[in-house]
């Protein structure tokens, strides 16, 4: 999947975002994207009890099948998960026990929690597999 010229220009000017894949089959590209941006690193999938069965398990199996080192996933179990600092500190505690790069599987809350916990634990970055319907396609004016 090659980015459109507009997307390529946006990525060049972005301060933090290095890559963006949108489209059918993007989930199958997670391994390539991870290996490109985190060569030789171990991964940890971070999800909640909704996003793990929807996409997290597939991401984990895709990484394993490609030989990417992975550790057991971190799955938030709070059914009313919101972006509260207690959840950040819980994830931080887990991240401090290893050096794996987190892969946020979810949007909004999951992405926010992983982004802050990754920063606070000194990770060079993280990868987000967005699962919200609002993020599954590029909307163009008609």
mmCIF file with all atom_site columns, N, CA, C and O in Angstrom, residues 15-17 38 44 46-47 74 76 83-85 87-89 91-92 95-96 101-129 135:
data_model
loop_
_atom_site.group_PDB
_atom_site.id
_atom_site.type_symbol
_atom_site.label_atom_id
_atom_site.label_alt_id
_atom_site.label_comp_id
_atom_site.label_asym_id
_atom_site.label_entity_id
_atom_site.label_seq_id
_atom_site.pdbx_PDB_ins_code
_atom_site.Cartn_x
_atom_site.Cartn_y
_atom_site.Cartn_z
_atom_site.occupancy
_atom_site.B_iso_or_equiv
_atom_site.pdbx_formal_charge
_atom_site.auth_seq_id
_atom_site.auth_comp_id
_atom_site.auth_asym_id
_atom_site.auth_atom_id
_atom_site.pdbx_PDB_model_num
ATOM 1   N N  . UNK A 1 15  ? 5.523   15.584 13.190 1.00 0.00 ? 15  UNK A N  1
ATOM 2   C CA . UNK A 1 15  ? 6.574   15.537 14.192 1.00 0.00 ? 15  UNK A CA 1
ATOM 3   C C  . UNK A 1 15  ? 6.759   14.133 14.753 1.00 0.00 ? 15  UNK A C  1
ATOM 4   O O  . UNK A 1 15  ? 7.881   13.694 15.003 1.00 0.00 ? 15  UNK A O  1
ATOM 5   N N  . UNK A 1 16  ? 5.682   13.416 14.981 1.00 0.00 ? 16  UNK A N  1
ATOM 6   C CA . UNK A 1 16  ? 5.780   12.117 15.636 1.00 0.00 ? 16  UNK A CA 1
ATOM 7   C C  . UNK A 1 16  ? 5.385   10.928 14.765 1.00 0.00 ? 16  UNK A C  1
ATOM 8   O O  . UNK A 1 16  ? 5.973   9.864  14.873 1.00 0.00 ? 16  UNK A O  1
ATOM 9   N N  . UNK A 1 17  ? 4.398   11.076 13.933 1.00 0.00 ? 17  UNK A N  1
ATOM 10  C CA . UNK A 1 17  ? 3.903   9.953  13.126 1.00 0.00 ? 17  UNK A CA 1
ATOM 11  C C  . UNK A 1 17  ? 4.864   9.680  11.976 1.00 0.00 ? 17  UNK A C  1
ATOM 12  O O  . UNK A 1 17  ? 5.210   10.574 11.230 1.00 0.00 ? 17  UNK A O  1
ATOM 13  N N  . UNK A 1 38  ? 11.025  -0.946 14.098 1.00 0.00 ? 38  UNK A N  1
ATOM 14  C CA . UNK A 1 38  ? 11.609  -1.473 15.337 1.00 0.00 ? 38  UNK A CA 1
ATOM 15  C C  . UNK A 1 38  ? 12.397  -2.746 15.043 1.00 0.00 ? 38  UNK A C  1
ATOM 16  O O  . UNK A 1 38  ? 12.098  -3.813 15.577 1.00 0.00 ? 38  UNK A O  1
ATOM 17  N N  . UNK A 1 44  ? 4.873   -6.288 22.334 1.00 0.00 ? 44  UNK A N  1
ATOM 18  C CA . UNK A 1 44  ? 3.821   -6.668 23.278 1.00 0.00 ? 44  UNK A CA 1
ATOM 19  C C  . UNK A 1 44  ? 2.519   -6.022 22.797 1.00 0.00 ? 44  UNK A C  1
ATOM 20  O O  . UNK A 1 44  ? 2.452   -4.816 22.608 1.00 0.00 ? 44  UNK A O  1
ATOM 21  N N  . UNK A 1 46  ? -1.067  -4.628 23.279 1.00 0.00 ? 46  UNK A N  1
ATOM 22  C CA . UNK A 1 46  ? -1.845  -4.037 24.367 1.00 0.00 ? 46  UNK A CA 1
ATOM 23  C C  . UNK A 1 46  ? -3.254  -3.796 23.834 1.00 0.00 ? 46  UNK A C  1
ATOM 24  O O  . UNK A 1 46  ? -3.431  -3.111 22.823 1.00 0.00 ? 46  UNK A O  1
ATOM 25  N N  . UNK A 1 47  ? -4.231  -4.372 24.505 1.00 0.00 ? 47  UNK A N  1
ATOM 26  C CA . UNK A 1 47  ? -5.615  -4.284 24.041 1.00 0.00 ? 47  UNK A CA 1
ATOM 27  C C  . UNK A 1 47  ? -6.545  -4.288 25.250 1.00 0.00 ? 47  UNK A C  1
ATOM 28  O O  . UNK A 1 47  ? -6.094  -4.301 26.398 1.00 0.00 ? 47  UNK A O  1
ATOM 29  N N  . UNK A 1 74  ? -0.787  -7.671 26.982 1.00 0.00 ? 74  UNK A N  1
ATOM 30  C CA . UNK A 1 74  ? -1.346  -6.956 28.129 1.00 0.00 ? 74  UNK A CA 1
ATOM 31  C C  . UNK A 1 74  ? -2.774  -6.607 27.735 1.00 0.00 ? 74  UNK A C  1
ATOM 32  O O  . UNK A 1 74  ? -2.991  -5.865 26.779 1.00 0.00 ? 74  UNK A O  1
ATOM 33  N N  . UNK A 1 76  ? -6.295  -5.056 29.132 1.00 0.00 ? 76  UNK A N  1
ATOM 34  C CA . UNK A 1 76  ? -7.068  -4.381 30.177 1.00 0.00 ? 76  UNK A CA 1
ATOM 35  C C  . UNK A 1 76  ? -8.380  -5.134 30.345 1.00 0.00 ? 76  UNK A C  1
ATOM 36  O O  . UNK A 1 76  ? -9.038  -5.475 29.364 1.00 0.00 ? 76  UNK A O  1
ATOM 37  N N  . UNK A 1 83  ? -9.641  6.590  29.725 1.00 0.00 ? 83  UNK A N  1
ATOM 38  C CA . UNK A 1 83  ? -8.266  7.093  29.818 1.00 0.00 ? 83  UNK A CA 1
ATOM 39  C C  . UNK A 1 83  ? -8.052  7.779  31.166 1.00 0.00 ? 83  UNK A C  1
ATOM 40  O O  . UNK A 1 83  ? -8.038  8.991  31.267 1.00 0.00 ? 83  UNK A O  1
ATOM 41  N N  . UNK A 1 84  ? -7.902  6.975  32.202 1.00 0.00 ? 84  UNK A N  1
ATOM 42  C CA . UNK A 1 84  ? -7.617  7.473  33.549 1.00 0.00 ? 84  UNK A CA 1
ATOM 43  C C  . UNK A 1 84  ? -6.182  7.125  33.912 1.00 0.00 ? 84  UNK A C  1
ATOM 44  O O  . UNK A 1 84  ? -5.635  6.112  33.471 1.00 0.00 ? 84  UNK A O  1
ATOM 45  N N  . UNK A 1 85  ? -5.597  7.948  34.760 1.00 0.00 ? 85  UNK A N  1
ATOM 46  C CA . UNK A 1 85  ? -4.193  7.780  35.102 1.00 0.00 ? 85  UNK A CA 1
ATOM 47  C C  . UNK A 1 85  ? -3.912  6.439  35.788 1.00 0.00 ? 85  UNK A C  1
ATOM 48  O O  . UNK A 1 85  ? -2.823  5.882  35.624 1.00 0.00 ? 85  UNK A O  1
ATOM 49  N N  . UNK A 1 87  ? -5.003  3.610  34.976 1.00 0.00 ? 87  UNK A N  1
ATOM 50  C CA . UNK A 1 87  ? -4.755  2.634  33.911 1.00 0.00 ? 87  UNK A CA 1
ATOM 51  C C  . UNK A 1 87  ? -3.378  2.848  33.282 1.00 0.00 ? 87  UNK A C  1
ATOM 52  O O  . UNK A 1 87  ? -2.712  1.895  32.900 1.00 0.00 ? 87  UNK A O  1
ATOM 53  N N  . UNK A 1 88  ? -2.957  4.098  33.194 1.00 0.00 ? 88  UNK A N  1
ATOM 54  C CA . UNK A 1 88  ? -1.612  4.393  32.683 1.00 0.00 ? 88  UNK A CA 1
ATOM 55  C C  . UNK A 1 88  ? -0.576  3.769  33.613 1.00 0.00 ? 88  UNK A C  1
ATOM 56  O O  . UNK A 1 88  ? 0.354   3.103  33.150 1.00 0.00 ? 88  UNK A O  1
ATOM 57  N N  . UNK A 1 89  ? -0.725  3.968  34.921 1.00 0.00 ? 89  UNK A N  1
ATOM 58  C CA . UNK A 1 89  ? 0.266   3.437  35.867 1.00 0.00 ? 89  UNK A CA 1
ATOM 59  C C  . UNK A 1 89  ? 0.263   1.911  35.876 1.00 0.00 ? 89  UNK A C  1
ATOM 60  O O  . UNK A 1 89  ? 1.322   1.295  36.027 1.00 0.00 ? 89  UNK A O  1
ATOM 61  N N  . UNK A 1 91  ? -0.365  -0.017 33.248 1.00 0.00 ? 91  UNK A N  1
ATOM 62  C CA . UNK A 1 91  ? 0.376   -0.399 32.048 1.00 0.00 ? 91  UNK A CA 1
ATOM 63  C C  . UNK A 1 91  ? 1.859   -0.084 32.204 1.00 0.00 ? 91  UNK A C  1
ATOM 64  O O  . UNK A 1 91  ? 2.716   -0.880 31.800 1.00 0.00 ? 91  UNK A O  1
ATOM 65  N N  . UNK A 1 92  ? 2.174   1.049  32.807 1.00 0.00 ? 92  UNK A N  1
ATOM 66  C CA . UNK A 1 92  ? 3.582   1.408  33.048 1.00 0.00 ? 92  UNK A CA 1
ATOM 67  C C  . UNK A 1 92  ? 4.282   0.324  33.854 1.00 0.00 ? 92  UNK A C  1
ATOM 68  O O  . UNK A 1 92  ? 5.423   -0.050 33.549 1.00 0.00 ? 92  UNK A O  1
ATOM 69  N N  . UNK A 1 95  ? 5.076   -2.432 31.543 1.00 0.00 ? 95  UNK A N  1
ATOM 70  C CA . UNK A 1 95  ? 6.129   -2.070 30.591 1.00 0.00 ? 95  UNK A CA 1
ATOM 71  C C  . UNK A 1 95  ? 7.503   -1.982 31.246 1.00 0.00 ? 95  UNK A C  1
ATOM 72  O O  . UNK A 1 95  ? 8.510   -2.290 30.618 1.00 0.00 ? 95  UNK A O  1
ATOM 73  N N  . UNK A 1 96  ? 7.536   -1.580 32.489 1.00 0.00 ? 96  UNK A N  1
ATOM 74  C CA . UNK A 1 96  ? 8.826   -1.483 33.196 1.00 0.00 ? 96  UNK A CA 1
ATOM 75  C C  . UNK A 1 96  ? 9.435   -2.858 33.486 1.00 0.00 ? 96  UNK A C  1
ATOM 76  O O  . UNK A 1 96  ? 10.616  -2.960 33.780 1.00 0.00 ? 96  UNK A O  1
ATOM 77  N N  . UNK A 1 101 ? 8.321   -3.342 22.737 1.00 0.00 ? 101 UNK A N  1
ATOM 78  C CA . UNK A 1 101 ? 7.645   -2.191 22.138 1.00 0.00 ? 101 UNK A CA 1
ATOM 79  C C  . UNK A 1 101 ? 6.146   -2.474 22.137 1.00 0.00 ? 101 UNK A C  1
ATOM 80  O O  . UNK A 1 101 ? 5.708   -3.502 21.621 1.00 0.00 ? 101 UNK A O  1
ATOM 81  N N  . UNK A 1 102 ? 5.348   -1.573 22.708 1.00 0.00 ? 102 UNK A N  1
ATOM 82  C CA . UNK A 1 102 ? 3.902   -1.825 22.745 1.00 0.00 ? 102 UNK A CA 1
ATOM 83  C C  . UNK A 1 102 ? 3.216   -1.572 21.411 1.00 0.00 ? 102 UNK A C  1
ATOM 84  O O  . UNK A 1 102 ? 3.539   -0.622 20.695 1.00 0.00 ? 102 UNK A O  1
ATOM 85  N N  . UNK A 1 103 ? 2.276   -2.448 21.087 1.00 0.00 ? 103 UNK A N  1
ATOM 86  C CA . UNK A 1 103 ? 1.395   -2.298 19.934 1.00 0.00 ? 103 UNK A CA 1
ATOM 87  C C  . UNK A 1 103 ? -0.006  -2.099 20.471 1.00 0.00 ? 103 UNK A C  1
ATOM 88  O O  . UNK A 1 103 ? -0.615  -3.033 20.993 1.00 0.00 ? 103 UNK A O  1
ATOM 89  N N  . UNK A 1 104 ? -0.502  -0.883 20.411 1.00 0.00 ? 104 UNK A N  1
ATOM 90  C CA . UNK A 1 104 ? -1.852  -0.576 20.874 1.00 0.00 ? 104 UNK A CA 1
ATOM 91  C C  . UNK A 1 104 ? -2.845  -1.127 19.861 1.00 0.00 ? 104 UNK A C  1
ATOM 92  O O  . UNK A 1 104 ? -2.781  -0.787 18.687 1.00 0.00 ? 104 UNK A O  1
ATOM 93  N N  . UNK A 1 105 ? -3.742  -1.980 20.306 1.00 0.00 ? 105 UNK A N  1
ATOM 94  C CA . UNK A 1 105 ? -4.788  -2.495 19.431 1.00 0.00 ? 105 UNK A CA 1
ATOM 95  C C  . UNK A 1 105 ? -6.093  -1.892 19.931 1.00 0.00 ? 105 UNK A C  1
ATOM 96  O O  . UNK A 1 105 ? -6.647  -2.313 20.940 1.00 0.00 ? 105 UNK A O  1
ATOM 97  N N  . UNK A 1 106 ? -6.513  -0.859 19.243 1.00 0.00 ? 106 UNK A N  1
ATOM 98  C CA . UNK A 1 106 ? -7.695  -0.093 19.619 1.00 0.00 ? 106 UNK A CA 1
ATOM 99  C C  . UNK A 1 106 ? -7.473  1.335  19.169 1.00 0.00 ? 106 UNK A C  1
ATOM 100 O O  . UNK A 1 106 ? -6.478  1.657  18.538 1.00 0.00 ? 106 UNK A O  1
ATOM 101 N N  . UNK A 1 107 ? -8.407  2.156  19.457 1.00 0.00 ? 107 UNK A N  1
ATOM 102 C CA . UNK A 1 107 ? -8.304  3.567  19.098 1.00 0.00 ? 107 UNK A CA 1
ATOM 103 C C  . UNK A 1 107 ? -8.516  4.365  20.374 1.00 0.00 ? 107 UNK A C  1
ATOM 104 O O  . UNK A 1 107 ? -8.436  3.809  21.448 1.00 0.00 ? 107 UNK A O  1
ATOM 105 N N  . UNK A 1 108 ? -8.716  5.632  20.265 1.00 0.00 ? 108 UNK A N  1
ATOM 106 C CA . UNK A 1 108 ? -9.083  6.454  21.412 1.00 0.00 ? 108 UNK A CA 1
ATOM 107 C C  . UNK A 1 108 ? -8.393  6.103  22.702 1.00 0.00 ? 108 UNK A C  1
ATOM 108 O O  . UNK A 1 108 ? -7.208  6.365  22.886 1.00 0.00 ? 108 UNK A O  1
ATOM 109 N N  . UNK A 1 109 ? -9.122  5.465  23.603 1.00 0.00 ? 109 UNK A N  1
ATOM 110 C CA . UNK A 1 109 ? -8.634  5.174  24.948 1.00 0.00 ? 109 UNK A CA 1
ATOM 111 C C  . UNK A 1 109 ? -7.368  4.329  24.935 1.00 0.00 ? 109 UNK A C  1
ATOM 112 O O  . UNK A 1 109 ? -6.383  4.673  25.588 1.00 0.00 ? 109 UNK A O  1
ATOM 113 N N  . UNK A 1 110 ? -7.389  3.202  24.230 1.00 0.00 ? 110 UNK A N  1
ATOM 114 C CA . UNK A 1 110 ? -6.210  2.319  24.194 1.00 0.00 ? 110 UNK A CA 1
ATOM 115 C C  . UNK A 1 110 ? -5.009  3.077  23.652 1.00 0.00 ? 110 UNK A C  1
ATOM 116 O O  . UNK A 1 110 ? -3.914  3.028  24.214 1.00 0.00 ? 110 UNK A O  1
ATOM 117 N N  . UNK A 1 111 ? -5.197  3.782  22.560 1.00 0.00 ? 111 UNK A N  1
ATOM 118 C CA . UNK A 1 111 ? -4.103  4.548  21.968 1.00 0.00 ? 111 UNK A CA 1
ATOM 119 C C  . UNK A 1 111 ? -3.563  5.572  22.963 1.00 0.00 ? 111 UNK A C  1
ATOM 120 O O  . UNK A 1 111 ? -2.352  5.706  23.130 1.00 0.00 ? 111 UNK A O  1
ATOM 121 N N  . UNK A 1 112 ? -4.443  6.301  23.622 1.00 0.00 ? 112 UNK A N  1
ATOM 122 C CA . UNK A 1 112 ? -4.009  7.316  24.589 1.00 0.00 ? 112 UNK A CA 1
ATOM 123 C C  . UNK A 1 112 ? -3.233  6.700  25.750 1.00 0.00 ? 112 UNK A C  1
ATOM 124 O O  . UNK A 1 112 ? -2.194  7.220  26.164 1.00 0.00 ? 112 UNK A O  1
ATOM 125 N N  . UNK A 1 113 ? -3.729  5.599  26.292 1.00 0.00 ? 113 UNK A N  1
ATOM 126 C CA . UNK A 1 113 ? -3.060  4.946  27.422 1.00 0.00 ? 113 UNK A CA 1
ATOM 127 C C  . UNK A 1 113 ? -1.676  4.442  27.027 1.00 0.00 ? 113 UNK A C  1
ATOM 128 O O  . UNK A 1 113 ? -0.694  4.630  27.753 1.00 0.00 ? 113 UNK A O  1
ATOM 129 N N  . UNK A 1 114 ? -1.582  3.805  25.866 1.00 0.00 ? 114 UNK A N  1
ATOM 130 C CA . UNK A 1 114 ? -0.296  3.259  25.408 1.00 0.00 ? 114 UNK A CA 1
ATOM 131 C C  . UNK A 1 114 ? 0.679   4.382  25.084 1.00 0.00 ? 114 UNK A C  1
ATOM 132 O O  . UNK A 1 114 ? 1.854   4.311  25.443 1.00 0.00 ? 114 UNK A O  1
ATOM 133 N N  . UNK A 1 115 ? 0.199   5.405  24.426 1.00 0.00 ? 115 UNK A N  1
ATOM 134 C CA . UNK A 1 115 ? 1.072   6.530  24.063 1.00 0.00 ? 115 UNK A CA 1
ATOM 135 C C  . UNK A 1 115 ? 1.725   7.136  25.305 1.00 0.00 ? 115 UNK A C  1
ATOM 136 O O  . UNK A 1 115 ? 2.937   7.346  25.342 1.00 0.00 ? 115 UNK A O  1
ATOM 137 N N  . UNK A 1 116 ? 0.938   7.396  26.336 1.00 0.00 ? 116 UNK A N  1
ATOM 138 C CA . UNK A 1 116 ? 1.486   8.009  27.548 1.00 0.00 ? 116 UNK A CA 1
ATOM 139 C C  . UNK A 1 116 ? 2.382   7.033  28.310 1.00 0.00 ? 116 UNK A C  1
ATOM 140 O O  . UNK A 1 116 ? 3.480   7.401  28.752 1.00 0.00 ? 116 UNK A O  1
ATOM 141 N N  . UNK A 1 117 ? 1.950   5.792  28.459 1.00 0.00 ? 117 UNK A N  1
ATOM 142 C CA . UNK A 1 117 ? 2.765   4.814  29.188 1.00 0.00 ? 117 UNK A CA 1
ATOM 143 C C  . UNK A 1 117 ? 4.085   4.547  28.466 1.00 0.00 ? 117 UNK A C  1
ATOM 144 O O  . UNK A 1 117 ? 5.137   4.422  29.104 1.00 0.00 ? 117 UNK A O  1
ATOM 145 N N  . UNK A 1 118 ? 4.050   4.482  27.136 1.00 0.00 ? 118 UNK A N  1
ATOM 146 C CA . UNK A 1 118 ? 5.285   4.276  26.371 1.00 0.00 ? 118 UNK A CA 1
ATOM 147 C C  . UNK A 1 118 ? 6.237   5.445  26.596 1.00 0.00 ? 118 UNK A C  1
ATOM 148 O O  . UNK A 1 118 ? 7.432   5.248  26.842 1.00 0.00 ? 118 UNK A O  1
ATOM 149 N N  . UNK A 1 119 ? 5.715   6.638  26.536 1.00 0.00 ? 119 UNK A N  1
ATOM 150 C CA . UNK A 1 119 ? 6.552   7.827  26.767 1.00 0.00 ? 119 UNK A CA 1
ATOM 151 C C  . UNK A 1 119 ? 7.136   7.820  28.182 1.00 0.00 ? 119 UNK A C  1
ATOM 152 O O  . UNK A 1 119 ? 8.333   8.054  28.360 1.00 0.00 ? 119 UNK A O  1
ATOM 153 N N  . UNK A 1 120 ? 6.304   7.545  29.159 1.00 0.00 ? 120 UNK A N  1
ATOM 154 C CA . UNK A 1 120 ? 6.743   7.599  30.553 1.00 0.00 ? 120 UNK A CA 1
ATOM 155 C C  . UNK A 1 120 ? 7.739   6.489  30.907 1.00 0.00 ? 120 UNK A C  1
ATOM 156 O O  . UNK A 1 120 ? 8.459   6.604  31.891 1.00 0.00 ? 120 UNK A O  1
ATOM 157 N N  . UNK A 1 121 ? 7.791   5.430  30.106 1.00 0.00 ? 121 UNK A N  1
ATOM 158 C CA . UNK A 1 121 ? 8.747   4.349  30.365 1.00 0.00 ? 121 UNK A CA 1
ATOM 159 C C  . UNK A 1 121 ? 9.941   4.399  29.420 1.00 0.00 ? 121 UNK A C  1
ATOM 160 O O  . UNK A 1 121 ? 10.738  3.461  29.376 1.00 0.00 ? 121 UNK A O  1
ATOM 161 N N  . UNK A 1 122 ? 10.054  5.481  28.667 1.00 0.00 ? 122 UNK A N  1
ATOM 162 C CA . UNK A 1 122 ? 11.235  5.672  27.825 1.00 0.00 ? 122 UNK A CA 1
ATOM 163 C C  . UNK A 1 122 ? 11.275  4.849  26.559 1.00 0.00 ? 122 UNK A C  1
ATOM 164 O O  . UNK A 1 122 ? 12.338  4.680  25.973 1.00 0.00 ? 122 UNK A O  1
ATOM 165 N N  . UNK A 1 123 ? 10.128  4.326  26.113 1.00 0.00 ? 123 UNK A N  1
ATOM 166 C CA . UNK A 1 123 ? 10.124  3.592  24.849 1.00 0.00 ? 123 UNK A CA 1
ATOM 167 C C  . UNK A 1 123 ? 10.365  4.592  23.723 1.00 0.00 ? 123 UNK A C  1
ATOM 168 O O  . UNK A 1 123 ? 9.881   5.717  23.771 1.00 0.00 ? 123 UNK A O  1
ATOM 169 N N  . UNK A 1 124 ? 11.078  4.171  22.677 1.00 0.00 ? 124 UNK A N  1
ATOM 170 C CA . UNK A 1 124 ? 11.341  5.094  21.575 1.00 0.00 ? 124 UNK A CA 1
ATOM 171 C C  . UNK A 1 124 ? 10.055  5.484  20.854 1.00 0.00 ? 124 UNK A C  1
ATOM 172 O O  . UNK A 1 124 ? 9.968   6.552  20.269 1.00 0.00 ? 124 UNK A O  1
ATOM 173 N N  . UNK A 1 125 ? 9.060   4.642  20.918 1.00 0.00 ? 125 UNK A N  1
ATOM 174 C CA . UNK A 1 125 ? 7.786   4.910  20.265 1.00 0.00 ? 125 UNK A CA 1
ATOM 175 C C  . UNK A 1 125 ? 6.888   3.707  20.501 1.00 0.00 ? 125 UNK A C  1
ATOM 176 O O  . UNK A 1 125 ? 7.199   2.841  21.316 1.00 0.00 ? 125 UNK A O  1
ATOM 177 N N  . UNK A 1 126 ? 5.806   3.651  19.750 1.00 0.00 ? 126 UNK A N  1
ATOM 178 C CA . UNK A 1 126 ? 4.894   2.522  19.819 1.00 0.00 ? 126 UNK A CA 1
ATOM 179 C C  . UNK A 1 126 ? 4.179   2.438  18.482 1.00 0.00 ? 126 UNK A C  1
ATOM 180 O O  . UNK A 1 126 ? 4.324   3.300  17.630 1.00 0.00 ? 126 UNK A O  1
ATOM 181 N N  . UNK A 1 127 ? 3.407   1.387  18.290 1.00 0.00 ? 127 UNK A N  1
ATOM 182 C CA . UNK A 1 127 ? 2.648   1.217  17.061 1.00 0.00 ? 127 UNK A CA 1
ATOM 183 C C  . UNK A 1 127 ? 1.181   1.094  17.447 1.00 0.00 ? 127 UNK A C  1
ATOM 184 O O  . UNK A 1 127 ? 0.864   0.459  18.457 1.00 0.00 ? 127 UNK A O  1
ATOM 185 N N  . UNK A 1 128 ? 0.294   1.686  16.671 1.00 0.00 ? 128 UNK A N  1
ATOM 186 C CA . UNK A 1 128 ? -1.139  1.609  16.945 1.00 0.00 ? 128 UNK A CA 1
ATOM 187 C C  . UNK A 1 128 ? -1.854  0.930  15.792 1.00 0.00 ? 128 UNK A C  1
ATOM 188 O O  . UNK A 1 128 ? -1.709  1.339  14.638 1.00 0.00 ? 128 UNK A O  1
ATOM 189 N N  . UNK A 1 129 ? -2.610  -0.105 16.113 1.00 0.00 ? 129 UNK A N  1
ATOM 190 C CA . UNK A 1 129 ? -3.501  -0.753 15.168 1.00 0.00 ? 129 UNK A CA 1
ATOM 191 C C  . UNK A 1 129 ? -4.890  -0.244 15.533 1.00 0.00 ? 129 UNK A C  1
ATOM 192 O O  . UNK A 1 129 ? -5.495  -0.702 16.496 1.00 0.00 ? 129 UNK A O  1
ATOM 193 N N  . UNK A 1 135 ? -11.899 5.057  11.930 1.00 0.00 ? 135 UNK A N  1
ATOM 194 C CA . UNK A 1 135 ? -10.510 5.087  11.484 1.00 0.00 ? 135 UNK A CA 1
ATOM 195 C C  . UNK A 1 135 ? -10.222 4.040  10.421 1.00 0.00 ? 135 UNK A C  1
ATOM 196 O O  . UNK A 1 135 ? -9.090  3.839  10.050 1.00 0.00 ? 135 UNK A O  1
#
